[in-house]
Amino acid sequence: MADPDLNLLIALDALLAEGSVVKAARRLGLPAQSYSALVTLVGLVVAVMLARLREVTGDPLLVRAGRGLVPTPRAIQLRERVPNLAEEVRAVLRPAEAIDIARLERSFTLRASESFIEVYAARLVGRVAAEAPGVLLRFAPRGNRDAQALRDGLIDLDIGVHSETTPELKVQSLLRDRLVAVVREGHPLTRLETVTPEQYAACSHVLTSRRGLVRDRMDEALAALGLARKVVAVVPSFPAALAIVRASDLTALVSERQVAAGVAGVRILPLPIALDEVVVTQMWHPRQDADPAHRWLRGVVLGACREAAVSPL
């Protein structure tokens, strides 16, 4: 046998401990009540296991002695090792036990945008420190959204807007967000009661794109009205866009949650064209799904996001 059947190890442990096929069947949880049960399917299961054990080991292991069975010298040698091995097999194959989060010592890598880290990281780190002081959180940038990092175990959670997902991966919604227009305090647009699409398009804009794109959903919406805007700068994150807006007459579209608590030096403008909301999700590989520590981490992330959310899911 190239790959031994681990069930045989459990059966051997029971047979060596009991010295009886019937008693071994009972030890294994099979409902054998008497020696006559050997003629039933239940008894035959253990008998077949013993036959296979003899074939695999090349030794009779247990031989007839009156009405019972006695171990061979090879079986006596194995009797000291098999119980520990059998218990190791049971431990490996049984469901994961509940863990003590307060004693957990582990590191997790979360891939998230700079804006997510700025808005939610402090709350998330605080919750983790309170519940599991031995846990280390590593935040990795979302410059590369390749799912291979999840498959390879390089990251534990990928947090962001996942417009396209891989079927094998697990996804959970964290919160809803939308884009809002922002300008500096004192910008000419702040003196208007309402901003028309034409007035908005006439401004110069800074666009946020991790991939360096110069068009987004707003350009498509403006084009439907026969309008176009002038993009003079492209930055990879909302915080970078806000820094430019504060020091210029440019306008930007940023996450509402980025400025919900108030950002010094900028004003939110009513968006002249409605854009669909976006859903921020956390994504992980299925191999982590049943891990108690990873399940706890996902719950903490969800709790931190919903606690901070203006309109949680």
mmCIF file of C-alpha atoms in Angstrom:
data_model
loop_
_atom_site.group_PDB
_atom_site.id
_atom_site.type_symbol
_atom_site.label_atom_id
_atom_site.label_comp_id
_atom_site.label_asym_id
_atom_site.label_seq_id
_atom_site.Cartn_x
_atom_site.Cartn_y
_atom_site.Cartn_z
ATOM 1 C CA MET A 1 0.000 0.000 0.000
ATOM 2 C CA ALA A 2 1.504 3.292 -1.111
ATOM 3 C CA ASP A 3 -0.879 5.224 1.181
ATOM 4 C CA PRO A 4 -1.865 3.216 4.288
ATOM 5 C CA ASP A 5 -5.481 3.400 5.440
ATOM 6 C CA LEU A 6 -5.389 5.280 8.760
ATOM 7 C CA ASN A 7 -8.572 3.474 9.797
ATOM 8 C CA LEU A 8 -6.405 0.366 10.108
ATOM 9 C CA LEU A 9 -4.285 2.089 12.756
ATOM 10 C CA ILE A 10 -7.383 2.839 14.841
ATOM 11 C CA ALA A 11 -8.592 -0.754 14.403
ATOM 12 C CA LEU A 12 -5.157 -2.129 15.361
ATOM 13 C CA ASP A 13 -5.187 -0.001 18.510
ATOM 14 C CA ALA A 14 -8.551 -1.480 19.531
ATOM 15 C CA LEU A 15 -7.558 -5.062 18.668
ATOM 16 C CA LEU A 16 -4.268 -4.890 20.593
ATOM 17 C CA ALA A 17 -5.953 -3.335 23.597
ATOM 18 C CA GLU A 18 -8.846 -5.824 23.739
ATOM 19 C CA GLY A 19 -7.395 -9.034 22.271
ATOM 20 C CA SER A 20 -10.850 -9.813 20.897
ATOM 21 C CA VAL A 21 -12.628 -9.013 17.650
ATOM 22 C CA VAL A 22 -15.966 -8.594 19.461
ATOM 23 C CA LYS A 23 -14.550 -6.348 22.180
ATOM 24 C CA ALA A 24 -12.587 -4.371 19.603
ATOM 25 C CA ALA A 25 -15.848 -3.830 17.704
ATOM 26 C CA ARG A 26 -17.431 -2.471 20.870
ATOM 27 C CA ARG A 27 -14.409 -0.238 21.525
ATOM 28 C CA LEU A 28 -14.745 1.143 18.017
ATOM 29 C CA GLY A 29 -18.384 1.935 18.673
ATOM 30 C CA LEU A 30 -19.783 -0.893 16.588
ATOM 31 C CA PRO A 31 -22.832 -2.638 18.099
ATOM 32 C CA ALA A 32 -21.369 -6.144 18.384
ATOM 33 C CA GLN A 33 -22.979 -7.869 21.368
ATOM 34 C CA SER A 34 -21.570 -11.405 21.197
ATOM 35 C CA TYR A 35 -19.220 -13.698 19.336
ATOM 36 C CA SER A 36 -22.086 -14.607 16.999
ATOM 37 C CA ALA A 37 -21.943 -11.050 15.707
ATOM 38 C CA LEU A 38 -18.932 -12.136 13.626
ATOM 39 C CA VAL A 39 -21.366 -13.502 11.091
ATOM 40 C CA THR A 40 -23.011 -10.119 10.793
ATOM 41 C CA LEU A 41 -21.771 -7.182 8.786
ATOM 42 C CA VAL A 42 -20.629 -5.416 11.977
ATOM 43 C CA GLY A 43 -18.381 -8.268 13.026
ATOM 44 C CA LEU A 44 -17.125 -8.737 9.513
ATOM 45 C CA VAL A 45 -15.955 -5.114 9.400
ATOM 46 C CA VAL A 46 -13.465 -5.713 12.198
ATOM 47 C CA ALA A 47 -12.524 -9.121 10.857
ATOM 48 C CA VAL A 48 -11.788 -7.604 7.463
ATOM 49 C CA MET A 49 -9.700 -4.893 9.109
ATOM 50 C CA LEU A 50 -7.662 -7.538 10.922
ATOM 51 C CA ALA A 51 -7.131 -9.395 7.653
ATOM 52 C CA ARG A 52 -5.938 -6.215 5.988
ATOM 53 C CA LEU A 53 -3.656 -5.444 8.924
ATOM 54 C CA ARG A 54 -2.075 -8.879 8.578
ATOM 55 C CA GLU A 55 -1.554 -8.231 4.870
ATOM 56 C CA VAL A 56 -0.046 -4.783 5.403
ATOM 57 C CA THR A 57 2.293 -5.732 8.253
ATOM 58 C CA GLY A 58 3.160 -9.216 7.003
ATOM 59 C CA ASP A 59 2.434 -10.629 10.471
ATOM 60 C CA PRO A 60 -0.605 -12.485 11.952
ATOM 61 C CA LEU A 61 -0.622 -9.984 14.842
ATOM 62 C CA LEU A 62 -3.337 -11.832 16.787
ATOM 63 C CA VAL A 63 -3.667 -15.614 16.742
ATOM 64 C CA ARG A 64 -6.237 -17.981 18.171
ATOM 65 C CA ALA A 65 -5.667 -19.271 21.714
ATOM 66 C CA GLY A 66 -8.765 -21.117 22.909
ATOM 67 C CA ARG A 67 -11.720 -18.752 22.693
ATOM 68 C CA GLY A 68 -9.525 -15.677 22.622
ATOM 69 C CA LEU A 69 -6.700 -14.087 20.653
ATOM 70 C CA VAL A 70 -3.130 -13.524 21.788
ATOM 71 C CA PRO A 71 -0.584 -11.106 20.294
ATOM 72 C CA THR A 72 2.431 -12.198 18.320
ATOM 73 C CA PRO A 73 5.895 -10.790 19.181
ATOM 74 C CA ARG A 74 5.438 -8.203 16.401
ATOM 75 C CA ALA A 75 2.103 -7.111 17.906
ATOM 76 C CA ILE A 76 3.711 -6.793 21.353
ATOM 77 C CA GLN A 77 6.326 -4.460 19.810
ATOM 78 C CA LEU A 78 3.621 -2.365 18.216
ATOM 79 C CA ARG A 79 1.445 -2.238 21.321
ATOM 80 C CA GLU A 80 3.693 0.395 22.919
ATOM 81 C CA ARG A 81 3.639 2.693 19.874
ATOM 82 C CA VAL A 82 0.188 2.280 18.382
ATOM 83 C CA PRO A 83 -1.925 3.995 21.131
ATOM 84 C CA ASN A 84 0.029 7.241 20.832
ATOM 85 C CA LEU A 85 -0.076 7.132 17.036
ATOM 86 C CA ALA A 86 -3.798 6.403 17.062
ATOM 87 C CA GLU A 87 -4.440 9.336 19.387
ATOM 88 C CA GLU A 88 -2.396 11.600 17.106
ATOM 89 C CA VAL A 89 -4.529 10.512 14.153
ATOM 90 C CA ARG A 90 -7.729 11.209 16.100
ATOM 91 C CA ALA A 91 -6.431 14.613 17.136
ATOM 92 C CA VAL A 92 -5.525 15.541 13.572
ATOM 93 C CA LEU A 93 -8.838 14.407 12.088
ATOM 94 C CA ARG A 94 -11.270 15.637 14.744
ATOM 95 C CA PRO A 95 -12.959 19.063 14.334
ATOM 96 C CA ALA A 96 -10.980 22.046 15.575
ATOM 97 C CA GLU A 97 -11.596 22.827 19.224
ATOM 98 C CA ALA A 98 -12.645 26.212 20.511
ATOM 99 C CA ILE A 99 -9.679 28.483 21.116
ATOM 100 C CA ASP A 100 -8.965 30.967 23.867
ATOM 101 C CA ILE A 101 -8.777 34.222 21.913
ATOM 102 C CA ALA A 102 -7.251 36.047 24.870
ATOM 103 C CA ARG A 103 -4.251 33.643 24.686
ATOM 104 C CA LEU A 104 -4.003 33.533 20.909
ATOM 105 C CA GLU A 105 -0.546 34.341 19.536
ATOM 106 C CA ARG A 106 -0.671 34.788 15.788
ATOM 107 C CA SER A 107 -0.136 37.341 13.030
ATOM 108 C CA PHE A 108 -2.632 38.186 10.283
ATOM 109 C CA THR A 109 -2.004 40.100 7.057
ATOM 110 C CA LEU A 110 -4.835 42.270 5.748
ATOM 111 C CA ARG A 111 -4.672 43.789 2.279
ATOM 112 C CA ALA A 112 -6.577 47.083 2.333
ATOM 113 C CA SER A 113 -6.581 50.503 0.704
ATOM 114 C CA GLU A 114 -4.942 53.500 2.317
ATOM 115 C CA SER A 115 -8.355 55.093 2.839
ATOM 116 C CA PHE A 116 -9.716 52.003 4.613
ATOM 117 C CA ILE A 117 -6.675 51.929 6.879
ATOM 118 C CA GLU A 118 -7.045 55.627 7.671
ATOM 119 C CA VAL A 119 -10.753 55.330 8.555
ATOM 120 C CA TYR A 120 -10.991 51.900 10.206
ATOM 121 C CA ALA A 121 -7.535 50.657 11.244
ATOM 122 C CA ALA A 122 -7.455 52.447 14.610
ATOM 123 C CA ARG A 123 -10.827 51.022 15.631
ATOM 124 C CA LEU A 124 -9.894 47.566 14.354
ATOM 125 C CA VAL A 125 -6.500 47.523 16.074
ATOM 126 C CA GLY A 126 -8.118 48.688 19.304
ATOM 127 C CA ARG A 127 -10.651 45.861 19.264
ATOM 128 C CA VAL A 128 -7.981 43.267 18.498
ATOM 129 C CA ALA A 129 -5.681 44.571 21.245
ATOM 130 C CA ALA A 130 -8.517 44.402 23.776
ATOM 131 C CA GLU A 131 -9.616 40.877 22.857
ATOM 132 C CA ALA A 132 -6.350 39.235 21.773
ATOM 133 C CA PRO A 133 -3.239 41.122 22.910
ATOM 134 C CA GLY A 134 -1.005 38.426 21.398
ATOM 135 C CA VAL A 135 -2.263 39.046 17.851
ATOM 136 C CA LEU A 136 -0.272 41.119 15.344
ATOM 137 C CA LEU A 137 -2.046 42.810 12.421
ATOM 138 C CA ARG A 138 -0.055 43.563 9.271
ATOM 139 C CA PHE A 139 -1.654 45.900 6.729
ATOM 140 C CA ALA A 140 -0.545 45.439 3.124
ATOM 141 C CA PRO A 141 -1.406 47.916 0.319
ATOM 142 C CA ARG A 142 -4.027 46.998 -2.264
ATOM 143 C CA GLY A 143 -1.873 47.921 -5.219
ATOM 144 C CA ASN A 144 -2.210 44.364 -6.526
ATOM 145 C CA ARG A 145 -5.640 42.752 -6.304
ATOM 146 C CA ASP A 146 -4.446 39.366 -7.589
ATOM 147 C CA ALA A 147 -6.274 36.515 -5.822
ATOM 148 C CA GLN A 148 -3.113 34.401 -5.933
ATOM 149 C CA ALA A 149 -1.888 36.014 -2.717
ATOM 150 C CA LEU A 150 -4.929 34.579 -0.923
ATOM 151 C CA ARG A 151 -4.356 31.163 -2.485
ATOM 152 C CA ASP A 152 -0.693 31.182 -1.464
ATOM 153 C CA GLY A 153 -1.464 32.303 2.101
ATOM 154 C CA LEU A 154 0.503 35.543 1.733
ATOM 155 C CA ILE A 155 -2.526 37.501 2.961
ATOM 156 C CA ASP A 156 -5.369 36.404 5.228
ATOM 157 C CA LEU A 157 -8.026 38.944 4.195
ATOM 158 C CA ASP A 158 -8.469 41.179 1.165
ATOM 159 C CA ILE A 159 -10.635 44.185 2.046
ATOM 160 C CA GLY A 160 -12.048 46.577 -0.530
ATOM 161 C CA VAL A 161 -14.488 46.976 -3.405
ATOM 162 C CA HIS A 162 -14.380 43.707 -5.329
ATOM 163 C CA SER A 163 -16.182 44.347 -8.611
ATOM 164 C CA GLU A 164 -14.978 40.962 -9.837
ATOM 165 C CA THR A 165 -14.528 37.941 -7.604
ATOM 166 C CA THR A 166 -13.102 34.462 -8.086
ATOM 167 C CA PRO A 167 -15.746 31.748 -7.521
ATOM 168 C CA GLU A 168 -13.515 29.720 -5.192
ATOM 169 C CA LEU A 169 -13.067 32.612 -2.736
ATOM 170 C CA LYS A 170 -15.371 33.509 0.162
ATOM 171 C CA VAL A 171 -16.799 37.044 0.264
ATOM 172 C CA GLN A 172 -18.673 38.942 3.002
ATOM 173 C CA SER A 173 -20.168 42.444 2.783
ATOM 174 C CA LEU A 174 -18.817 44.898 5.352
ATOM 175 C CA LEU A 175 -20.465 48.245 4.538
ATOM 176 C CA ARG A 176 -21.903 50.446 1.816
ATOM 177 C CA ASP A 177 -20.212 53.609 0.655
ATOM 178 C CA ARG A 178 -20.608 56.245 -2.027
ATOM 179 C CA LEU A 179 -18.512 58.909 -3.674
ATOM 180 C CA VAL A 180 -18.947 62.593 -2.825
ATOM 181 C CA ALA A 181 -17.444 65.716 -4.392
ATOM 182 C CA VAL A 182 -15.038 67.741 -2.235
ATOM 183 C CA VAL A 183 -13.346 71.118 -2.678
ATOM 184 C CA ARG A 184 -11.269 73.355 -0.434
ATOM 185 C CA GLU A 185 -12.860 75.817 1.966
ATOM 186 C CA GLY A 186 -13.533 79.045 0.076
ATOM 187 C CA HIS A 187 -13.661 77.385 -3.348
ATOM 188 C CA PRO A 188 -15.924 79.316 -5.769
ATOM 189 C CA LEU A 189 -18.352 76.370 -5.925
ATOM 190 C CA THR A 190 -19.019 76.648 -2.177
ATOM 191 C CA ARG A 191 -20.764 79.963 -2.781
ATOM 192 C CA LEU A 192 -23.425 78.322 -4.961
ATOM 193 C CA GLU A 193 -26.642 76.929 -3.517
ATOM 194 C CA THR A 194 -26.658 74.148 -6.075
ATOM 195 C CA VAL A 195 -24.005 72.913 -8.483
ATOM 196 C CA THR A 196 -25.119 71.972 -11.986
ATOM 197 C CA PRO A 197 -23.445 69.243 -14.027
ATOM 198 C CA GLU A 198 -22.099 71.956 -16.336
ATOM 199 C CA GLN A 199 -20.525 73.885 -13.450
ATOM 200 C CA TYR A 200 -19.064 70.715 -12.005
ATOM 201 C CA ALA A 201 -17.616 69.607 -15.342
ATOM 202 C CA ALA A 202 -16.064 73.040 -15.900
ATOM 203 C CA CYS A 203 -13.786 72.566 -12.869
ATOM 204 C CA SER A 204 -10.370 70.960 -12.983
ATOM 205 C CA HIS A 205 -10.272 67.598 -11.244
ATOM 206 C CA VAL A 206 -7.967 65.218 -9.415
ATOM 207 C CA LEU A 207 -8.914 61.590 -9.979
ATOM 208 C CA THR A 208 -8.215 58.635 -7.691
ATOM 209 C CA SER A 209 -7.099 55.414 -9.374
ATOM 210 C CA ARG A 210 -4.714 52.758 -8.089
ATOM 211 C CA ARG A 211 -4.106 51.678 -11.692
ATOM 212 C CA GLY A 212 -3.487 55.209 -12.970
ATOM 213 C CA LEU A 213 -6.655 55.375 -15.082
ATOM 214 C CA VAL A 214 -7.783 58.820 -16.271
ATOM 215 C CA ARG A 215 -11.505 58.019 -16.526
ATOM 216 C CA ASP A 216 -14.035 56.625 -14.078
ATOM 217 C CA ARG A 217 -17.804 56.299 -13.602
ATOM 218 C CA MET A 218 -18.268 60.060 -13.370
ATOM 219 C CA ASP A 219 -16.802 60.563 -16.845
ATOM 220 C CA GLU A 220 -19.288 58.042 -18.221
ATOM 221 C CA ALA A 221 -22.180 59.842 -16.489
ATOM 222 C CA LEU A 222 -21.023 63.232 -17.807
ATOM 223 C CA ALA A 223 -20.558 61.855 -21.317
ATOM 224 C CA ALA A 224 -24.214 60.741 -21.288
ATOM 225 C CA LEU A 225 -25.090 64.444 -20.844
ATOM 226 C CA GLY A 226 -22.706 65.550 -23.549
ATOM 227 C CA LEU A 227 -20.194 66.882 -21.009
ATOM 228 C CA ALA A 228 -16.530 66.191 -20.255
ATOM 229 C CA ARG A 229 -14.285 67.231 -17.404
ATOM 230 C CA LYS A 230 -10.592 68.047 -17.313
ATOM 231 C CA VAL A 231 -8.473 65.736 -15.154
ATOM 232 C CA VAL A 232 -5.158 67.362 -14.262
ATOM 233 C CA ALA A 233 -3.861 64.838 -11.722
ATOM 234 C CA VAL A 234 -4.272 61.124 -10.928
ATOM 235 C CA VAL A 235 -3.373 59.798 -7.461
ATOM 236 C CA PRO A 236 -3.579 56.295 -5.978
ATOM 237 C CA SER A 237 -5.627 57.061 -2.840
ATOM 238 C CA PHE A 238 -8.362 59.247 -1.378
ATOM 239 C CA PRO A 239 -6.063 60.755 1.312
ATOM 240 C CA ALA A 240 -3.706 61.894 -1.451
ATOM 241 C CA ALA A 241 -6.604 63.441 -3.366
ATOM 242 C CA LEU A 242 -7.779 65.288 -0.247
ATOM 243 C CA ALA A 243 -4.290 66.693 0.334
ATOM 244 C CA ILE A 244 -4.250 68.149 -3.189
ATOM 245 C CA VAL A 245 -7.795 69.521 -2.912
ATOM 246 C CA ARG A 246 -6.980 71.361 0.333
ATOM 247 C CA ALA A 247 -4.143 73.233 -1.379
ATOM 248 C CA SER A 248 -5.722 73.977 -4.773
ATOM 249 C CA ASP A 249 -8.878 74.832 -6.703
ATOM 250 C CA LEU A 250 -9.222 71.241 -7.905
ATOM 251 C CA THR A 251 -12.201 69.075 -7.008
ATOM 252 C CA ALA A 252 -12.164 65.362 -6.270
ATOM 253 C CA LEU A 253 -14.479 62.442 -5.722
ATOM 254 C CA VAL A 254 -13.712 60.636 -2.482
ATOM 255 C CA SER A 255 -15.336 58.097 -0.188
ATOM 256 C CA GLU A 256 -18.135 59.607 1.891
ATOM 257 C CA ARG A 257 -16.881 57.661 4.893
ATOM 258 C CA GLN A 258 -13.454 59.240 4.376
ATOM 259 C CA VAL A 259 -14.881 62.673 5.169
ATOM 260 C CA ALA A 260 -17.958 61.742 7.249
ATOM 261 C CA ALA A 261 -16.258 62.583 10.548
ATOM 262 C CA GLY A 262 -14.978 65.872 9.159
ATOM 263 C CA VAL A 263 -11.757 66.663 7.324
ATOM 264 C CA ALA A 264 -10.134 70.034 8.012
ATOM 265 C CA GLY A 265 -9.921 72.430 5.111
ATOM 266 C CA VAL A 266 -12.405 70.755 2.746
ATOM 267 C CA ARG A 267 -16.124 71.018 2.004
ATOM 268 C CA ILE A 268 -18.504 68.400 0.639
ATOM 269 C CA LEU A 269 -20.584 69.500 -2.359
ATOM 270 C CA PRO A 270 -23.916 68.000 -3.398
ATOM 271 C CA LEU A 271 -23.023 65.727 -6.285
ATOM 272 C CA PRO A 272 -24.804 66.981 -9.418
ATOM 273 C CA ILE A 273 -24.996 63.480 -10.881
ATOM 274 C CA ALA A 274 -26.039 60.493 -8.787
ATOM 275 C CA LEU A 275 -23.619 57.555 -8.754
ATOM 276 C CA ASP A 276 -24.402 54.057 -7.552
ATOM 277 C CA GLU A 277 -23.280 53.025 -4.089
ATOM 278 C CA VAL A 278 -20.352 50.648 -3.748
ATOM 279 C CA VAL A 279 -20.122 47.685 -1.382
ATOM 280 C CA VAL A 280 -16.921 47.143 0.590
ATOM 281 C CA THR A 281 -16.291 43.449 1.246
ATOM 282 C CA GLN A 282 -13.751 41.179 2.866
ATOM 283 C CA MET A 283 -12.535 38.171 0.887
ATOM 284 C CA TRP A 284 -10.639 35.073 2.002
ATOM 285 C CA HIS A 285 -9.619 31.637 0.786
ATOM 286 C CA PRO A 286 -11.880 28.660 1.671
ATOM 287 C CA ARG A 287 -9.069 26.869 3.500
ATOM 288 C CA GLN A 288 -9.331 29.578 6.188
ATOM 289 C CA ASP A 289 -13.112 29.377 6.426
ATOM 290 C CA ALA A 290 -13.361 26.916 9.338
ATOM 291 C CA ASP A 291 -10.283 28.137 11.226
ATOM 292 C CA PRO A 292 -11.560 29.466 14.595
ATOM 293 C CA ALA A 293 -8.923 32.222 14.781
ATOM 294 C CA HIS A 294 -9.621 33.405 11.252
ATOM 295 C CA ARG A 295 -13.369 33.285 11.890
ATOM 296 C CA TRP A 296 -12.813 35.477 14.957
ATOM 297 C CA LEU A 297 -10.742 37.940 12.907
ATOM 298 C CA ARG A 298 -13.472 38.233 10.271
ATOM 299 C CA GLY A 299 -15.989 38.952 13.002
ATOM 300 C CA VAL A 300 -13.793 41.669 14.498
ATOM 301 C CA VAL A 301 -13.339 43.328 11.099
ATOM 302 C CA LEU A 302 -17.084 43.214 10.460
ATOM 303 C CA GLY A 303 -17.835 44.598 13.918
ATOM 304 C CA ALA A 304 -15.327 47.435 13.579
ATOM 305 C CA CYS A 305 -16.729 48.454 10.192
ATOM 306 C CA ARG A 306 -20.340 48.362 11.258
ATOM 307 C CA GLU A 307 -19.628 50.193 14.499
ATOM 308 C CA ALA A 308 -18.051 53.031 12.542
ATOM 309 C CA ALA A 309 -20.549 52.966 9.686
ATOM 310 C CA VAL A 310 -23.001 55.803 9.152
ATOM 311 C CA SER A 311 -25.542 53.467 7.583
ATOM 312 C CA PRO A 312 -24.447 49.879 8.267
ATOM 313 C CA LEU A 313 -25.721 46.962 6.241
#
